[in-house]
Amino acid sequence: VLNAPVLTQSQKARDYFVQEPDIASVLKEGERCDMALVGIGQISTHSTAYLSGAYQDEDLAALEEAGAVASVSISYIDKNGSIIETSLSNRSIAWPLKKYPKTNVVLIATGLSKAEGLKAVLKGGYINNRMIRSRGSFPLKRSWQLISS
């Protein structure tokens, strides 16, 4: 378990955290994993990251201005499935999607509000497998079918 904030106030604070032995060892161990379970985050005031206080209003504004429609493992994705680099990328602590090229990446998604982000993430080709809550998830399943075929 990575016991660190997902987002710090500055890149300097992030750099300090990732040098701490307990955090550095977990990050190094994570690079050797052959499977990653990831969730998909919204870029909105309804997101868990925003509601928990990790994102501030200005963070959301910067992500929206950059065209982000989803976040997955601290990577921000635009509607075309491309990873967007922002100032938040330099303040985040975790494994970005680009570090998973040889990893089986399993996406866990629930809720209709994730449909746009799911479609973008699937377009980008970052996900090998998915687990979607079945009740009320037709748009999520349909996104997967459209991109997968």
PDB file of C-alpha atoms in Angstrom:
ATOM      1  CA  VAL A   1       0.000   0.000   0.000  1.00  0.00           C
ATOM      2  CA  LEU A   2       1.298   3.393  -0.971  1.00  0.00           C
ATOM      3  CA  ASN A   3       0.860   5.515   2.129  1.00  0.00           C
ATOM      4  CA  ALA A   4       1.306   8.951   0.572  1.00  0.00           C
ATOM      5  CA  PRO A   5      -0.897  11.780  -0.633  1.00  0.00           C
ATOM      6  CA  VAL A   6      -2.040  11.348  -4.232  1.00  0.00           C
ATOM      7  CA  LEU A   7      -1.475  15.052  -4.872  1.00  0.00           C
ATOM      8  CA  THR A   8       0.885  17.439  -3.112  1.00  0.00           C
ATOM      9  CA  GLN A   9       0.854  21.248  -2.994  1.00  0.00           C
ATOM     10  CA  SER A  10       4.041  21.550  -5.036  1.00  0.00           C
ATOM     11  CA  GLN A  11       6.497  19.542  -7.096  1.00  0.00           C
ATOM     12  CA  LYS A  12       9.110  20.168  -4.399  1.00  0.00           C
ATOM     13  CA  ALA A  13       6.845  18.502  -1.805  1.00  0.00           C
ATOM     14  CA  ARG A  14       6.227  15.586  -4.187  1.00  0.00           C
ATOM     15  CA  ASP A  15       9.980  15.162  -4.752  1.00  0.00           C
ATOM     16  CA  TYR A  16      10.530  15.112  -0.989  1.00  0.00           C
ATOM     17  CA  PHE A  17       7.843  12.450  -0.431  1.00  0.00           C
ATOM     18  CA  VAL A  18       9.087  10.083  -3.146  1.00  0.00           C
ATOM     19  CA  GLN A  19      12.567  10.118  -1.584  1.00  0.00           C
ATOM     20  CA  GLU A  20      11.239   8.861   1.750  1.00  0.00           C
ATOM     21  CA  PRO A  21      12.417   5.225   2.085  1.00  0.00           C
ATOM     22  CA  ASP A  22       8.955   3.754   2.816  1.00  0.00           C
ATOM     23  CA  ILE A  23       7.368   5.524  -0.165  1.00  0.00           C
ATOM     24  CA  ALA A  24      10.323   4.959  -2.514  1.00  0.00           C
ATOM     25  CA  SER A  25      10.345   1.215  -1.765  1.00  0.00           C
ATOM     26  CA  VAL A  26       6.621   0.855  -2.530  1.00  0.00           C
ATOM     27  CA  LEU A  27       7.001   2.796  -5.782  1.00  0.00           C
ATOM     28  CA  LYS A  28       9.960   0.617  -6.794  1.00  0.00           C
ATOM     29  CA  GLU A  29       8.080  -2.580  -5.923  1.00  0.00           C
ATOM     30  CA  GLY A  30       5.090  -1.375  -7.945  1.00  0.00           C
ATOM     31  CA  GLU A  31       7.234  -1.140 -11.067  1.00  0.00           C
ATOM     32  CA  ARG A  32       7.767  -4.911 -10.907  1.00  0.00           C
ATOM     33  CA  CYS A  33       4.069  -5.802 -10.776  1.00  0.00           C
ATOM     34  CA  ASP A  34       2.588  -7.692 -13.691  1.00  0.00           C
ATOM     35  CA  MET A  35      -0.981  -6.583 -12.955  1.00  0.00           C
ATOM     36  CA  ALA A  36      -2.484  -3.246 -11.991  1.00  0.00           C
ATOM     37  CA  LEU A  37      -6.012  -2.657 -10.727  1.00  0.00           C
ATOM     38  CA  VAL A  38      -7.027   0.903 -11.539  1.00  0.00           C
ATOM     39  CA  GLY A  39     -10.128   3.003 -11.215  1.00  0.00           C
ATOM     40  CA  ILE A  40     -11.327   5.813 -13.411  1.00  0.00           C
ATOM     41  CA  GLY A  41     -11.803   9.246 -11.943  1.00  0.00           C
ATOM     42  CA  GLN A  42     -14.024  12.045 -13.106  1.00  0.00           C
ATOM     43  CA  ILE A  43     -12.818  15.553 -13.726  1.00  0.00           C
ATOM     44  CA  SER A  44     -15.609  17.279 -11.821  1.00  0.00           C
ATOM     45  CA  THR A  45     -16.738  18.591  -8.463  1.00  0.00           C
ATOM     46  CA  HIS A  46     -18.488  15.219  -7.982  1.00  0.00           C
ATOM     47  CA  SER A  47     -15.238  13.228  -8.126  1.00  0.00           C
ATOM     48  CA  THR A  48     -13.881  11.459  -5.077  1.00  0.00           C
ATOM     49  CA  ALA A  49     -10.584  13.328  -5.463  1.00  0.00           C
ATOM     50  CA  TYR A  50     -12.379  16.675  -5.327  1.00  0.00           C
ATOM     51  CA  LEU A  51     -14.772  15.724  -2.532  1.00  0.00           C
ATOM     52  CA  SER A  52     -11.899  14.378  -0.411  1.00  0.00           C
ATOM     53  CA  GLY A  53      -9.963  17.628  -0.807  1.00  0.00           C
ATOM     54  CA  ALA A  54      -7.161  16.281  -3.023  1.00  0.00           C
ATOM     55  CA  TYR A  55      -8.204  18.580  -5.889  1.00  0.00           C
ATOM     56  CA  GLN A  56      -8.976  22.247  -5.417  1.00  0.00           C
ATOM     57  CA  ASP A  57     -11.160  24.362  -7.710  1.00  0.00           C
ATOM     58  CA  GLU A  58      -8.101  25.686  -9.540  1.00  0.00           C
ATOM     59  CA  ASP A  59      -6.853  22.114 -10.123  1.00  0.00           C
ATOM     60  CA  LEU A  60     -10.144  21.135 -11.754  1.00  0.00           C
ATOM     61  CA  ALA A  61     -10.129  24.309 -13.829  1.00  0.00           C
ATOM     62  CA  ALA A  62      -6.605  23.542 -15.088  1.00  0.00           C
ATOM     63  CA  LEU A  63      -7.576  19.963 -15.986  1.00  0.00           C
ATOM     64  CA  GLU A  64     -10.732  21.069 -17.775  1.00  0.00           C
ATOM     65  CA  GLU A  65      -8.807  23.760 -19.666  1.00  0.00           C
ATOM     66  CA  ALA A  66      -6.283  21.117 -20.769  1.00  0.00           C
ATOM     67  CA  GLY A  67      -9.164  18.968 -22.063  1.00  0.00           C
ATOM     68  CA  ALA A  68      -9.032  16.190 -19.469  1.00  0.00           C
ATOM     69  CA  VAL A  69     -12.145  13.973 -19.282  1.00  0.00           C
ATOM     70  CA  ALA A  70     -10.789  11.304 -16.908  1.00  0.00           C
ATOM     71  CA  SER A  71      -7.982  10.384 -14.573  1.00  0.00           C
ATOM     72  CA  VAL A  72      -6.497   6.917 -14.253  1.00  0.00           C
ATOM     73  CA  SER A  73      -3.578   6.199 -11.960  1.00  0.00           C
ATOM     74  CA  ILE A  74      -2.630   9.910 -11.788  1.00  0.00           C
ATOM     75  CA  SER A  75      -2.649  10.159 -15.581  1.00  0.00           C
ATOM     76  CA  TYR A  76      -5.076  12.638 -17.091  1.00  0.00           C
ATOM     77  CA  ILE A  77      -6.746  11.591 -20.339  1.00  0.00           C
ATOM     78  CA  ASP A  78      -8.383  13.732 -23.041  1.00  0.00           C
ATOM     79  CA  LYS A  79     -11.422  12.662 -25.105  1.00  0.00           C
ATOM     80  CA  ASN A  80      -9.136  11.158 -27.776  1.00  0.00           C
ATOM     81  CA  GLY A  81      -7.395   8.890 -25.274  1.00  0.00           C
ATOM     82  CA  SER A  82      -4.142  10.851 -25.116  1.00  0.00           C
ATOM     83  CA  ILE A  83      -2.323  11.438 -21.848  1.00  0.00           C
ATOM     84  CA  ILE A  84      -2.223  15.124 -20.925  1.00  0.00           C
ATOM     85  CA  GLU A  85       0.752  16.456 -18.977  1.00  0.00           C
ATOM     86  CA  THR A  86      -0.253  19.225 -16.564  1.00  0.00           C
ATOM     87  CA  SER A  87       1.177  20.858 -13.463  1.00  0.00           C
ATOM     88  CA  LEU A  88      -0.807  18.268 -11.487  1.00  0.00           C
ATOM     89  CA  SER A  89       1.231  15.499 -13.120  1.00  0.00           C
ATOM     90  CA  ASN A  90       4.350  16.933 -11.450  1.00  0.00           C
ATOM     91  CA  ARG A  91       2.621  17.025  -8.050  1.00  0.00           C
ATOM     92  CA  SER A  92       1.189  13.484  -8.072  1.00  0.00           C
ATOM     93  CA  ILE A  93       2.512  10.396  -6.317  1.00  0.00           C
ATOM     94  CA  ALA A  94       1.695   7.032  -7.923  1.00  0.00           C
ATOM     95  CA  TRP A  95       2.409   5.076 -11.097  1.00  0.00           C
ATOM     96  CA  PRO A  96       1.310   6.900 -14.267  1.00  0.00           C
ATOM     97  CA  LEU A  97      -0.272   4.862 -17.065  1.00  0.00           C
ATOM     98  CA  LYS A  98       2.804   5.204 -19.246  1.00  0.00           C
ATOM     99  CA  LYS A  99       4.690   3.056 -16.708  1.00  0.00           C
ATOM    100  CA  TYR A 100       2.378   0.084 -17.396  1.00  0.00           C
ATOM    101  CA  PRO A 101       3.272  -0.973 -20.976  1.00  0.00           C
ATOM    102  CA  LYS A 102       3.974  -4.623 -20.067  1.00  0.00           C
ATOM    103  CA  THR A 103       1.382  -4.844 -17.322  1.00  0.00           C
ATOM    104  CA  ASN A 104      -2.076  -6.382 -17.376  1.00  0.00           C
ATOM    105  CA  VAL A 105      -4.154  -3.296 -16.511  1.00  0.00           C
ATOM    106  CA  VAL A 106      -7.610  -4.025 -15.133  1.00  0.00           C
ATOM    107  CA  LEU A 107     -10.005  -1.087 -14.963  1.00  0.00           C
ATOM    108  CA  ILE A 108     -12.755  -1.059 -12.353  1.00  0.00           C
ATOM    109  CA  ALA A 109     -15.602   1.330 -13.137  1.00  0.00           C
ATOM    110  CA  THR A 110     -19.062   1.994 -11.774  1.00  0.00           C
ATOM    111  CA  GLY A 111     -21.623   4.656 -12.495  1.00  0.00           C
ATOM    112  CA  LEU A 112     -22.947   6.242 -15.648  1.00  0.00           C
ATOM    113  CA  SER A 113     -20.891   9.374 -15.001  1.00  0.00           C
ATOM    114  CA  LYS A 114     -17.786   7.381 -15.999  1.00  0.00           C
ATOM    115  CA  ALA A 115     -18.959   6.627 -19.573  1.00  0.00           C
ATOM    116  CA  GLU A 116     -17.165   9.543 -21.307  1.00  0.00           C
ATOM    117  CA  GLY A 117     -13.932   8.886 -19.432  1.00  0.00           C
ATOM    118  CA  LEU A 118     -14.131   5.146 -20.054  1.00  0.00           C
ATOM    119  CA  LYS A 119     -14.521   5.696 -23.776  1.00  0.00           C
ATOM    120  CA  ALA A 120     -11.448   7.960 -23.794  1.00  0.00           C
ATOM    121  CA  VAL A 121      -9.332   5.525 -21.771  1.00  0.00           C
ATOM    122  CA  LEU A 122     -10.297   2.644 -24.046  1.00  0.00           C
ATOM    123  CA  LYS A 123      -9.422   4.710 -27.135  1.00  0.00           C
ATOM    124  CA  GLY A 124      -5.967   5.215 -25.667  1.00  0.00           C
ATOM    125  CA  GLY A 125      -5.412   1.452 -25.410  1.00  0.00           C
ATOM    126  CA  TYR A 126      -4.246   1.540 -21.804  1.00  0.00           C
ATOM    127  CA  ILE A 127      -6.638  -1.096 -20.459  1.00  0.00           C
ATOM    128  CA  ASN A 128      -6.412  -4.847 -21.043  1.00  0.00           C
ATOM    129  CA  ASN A 129      -9.442  -5.883 -18.977  1.00  0.00           C
ATOM    130  CA  ARG A 130     -12.352  -4.238 -17.255  1.00  0.00           C
ATOM    131  CA  MET A 131     -14.820  -4.854 -14.455  1.00  0.00           C
ATOM    132  CA  ILE A 132     -17.995  -2.804 -14.705  1.00  0.00           C
ATOM    133  CA  ARG A 133     -20.909  -2.743 -12.305  1.00  0.00           C
ATOM    134  CA  SER A 134     -23.741  -4.415 -14.172  1.00  0.00           C
ATOM    135  CA  ARG A 135     -26.830  -2.516 -12.972  1.00  0.00           C
ATOM    136  CA  GLY A 136     -27.380   0.598 -15.032  1.00  0.00           C
ATOM    137  CA  SER A 137     -24.076   0.330 -16.861  1.00  0.00           C
ATOM    138  CA  PHE A 138     -25.258  -0.112 -20.461  1.00  0.00           C
ATOM    139  CA  PRO A 139     -23.425   3.040 -21.687  1.00  0.00           C
ATOM    140  CA  LEU A 140     -20.207   1.770 -20.056  1.00  0.00           C
ATOM    141  CA  LYS A 141     -20.556  -1.663 -21.639  1.00  0.00           C
ATOM    142  CA  ARG A 142     -21.469  -0.105 -24.980  1.00  0.00           C
ATOM    143  CA  SER A 143     -18.361   2.122 -24.829  1.00  0.00           C
ATOM    144  CA  TRP A 144     -16.241  -0.989 -24.316  1.00  0.00           C
ATOM    145  CA  GLN A 145     -17.920  -2.802 -27.210  1.00  0.00           C
ATOM    146  CA  LEU A 146     -17.524   0.159 -29.595  1.00  0.00           C
ATOM    147  CA  ILE A 147     -13.835   0.587 -28.838  1.00  0.00           C
ATOM    148  CA  SER A 148     -13.003  -3.127 -28.615  1.00  0.00           C
ATOM    149  CA  SER A 149     -14.470  -4.083 -31.999  1.00  0.00           C
TER     150      SER A 149
END
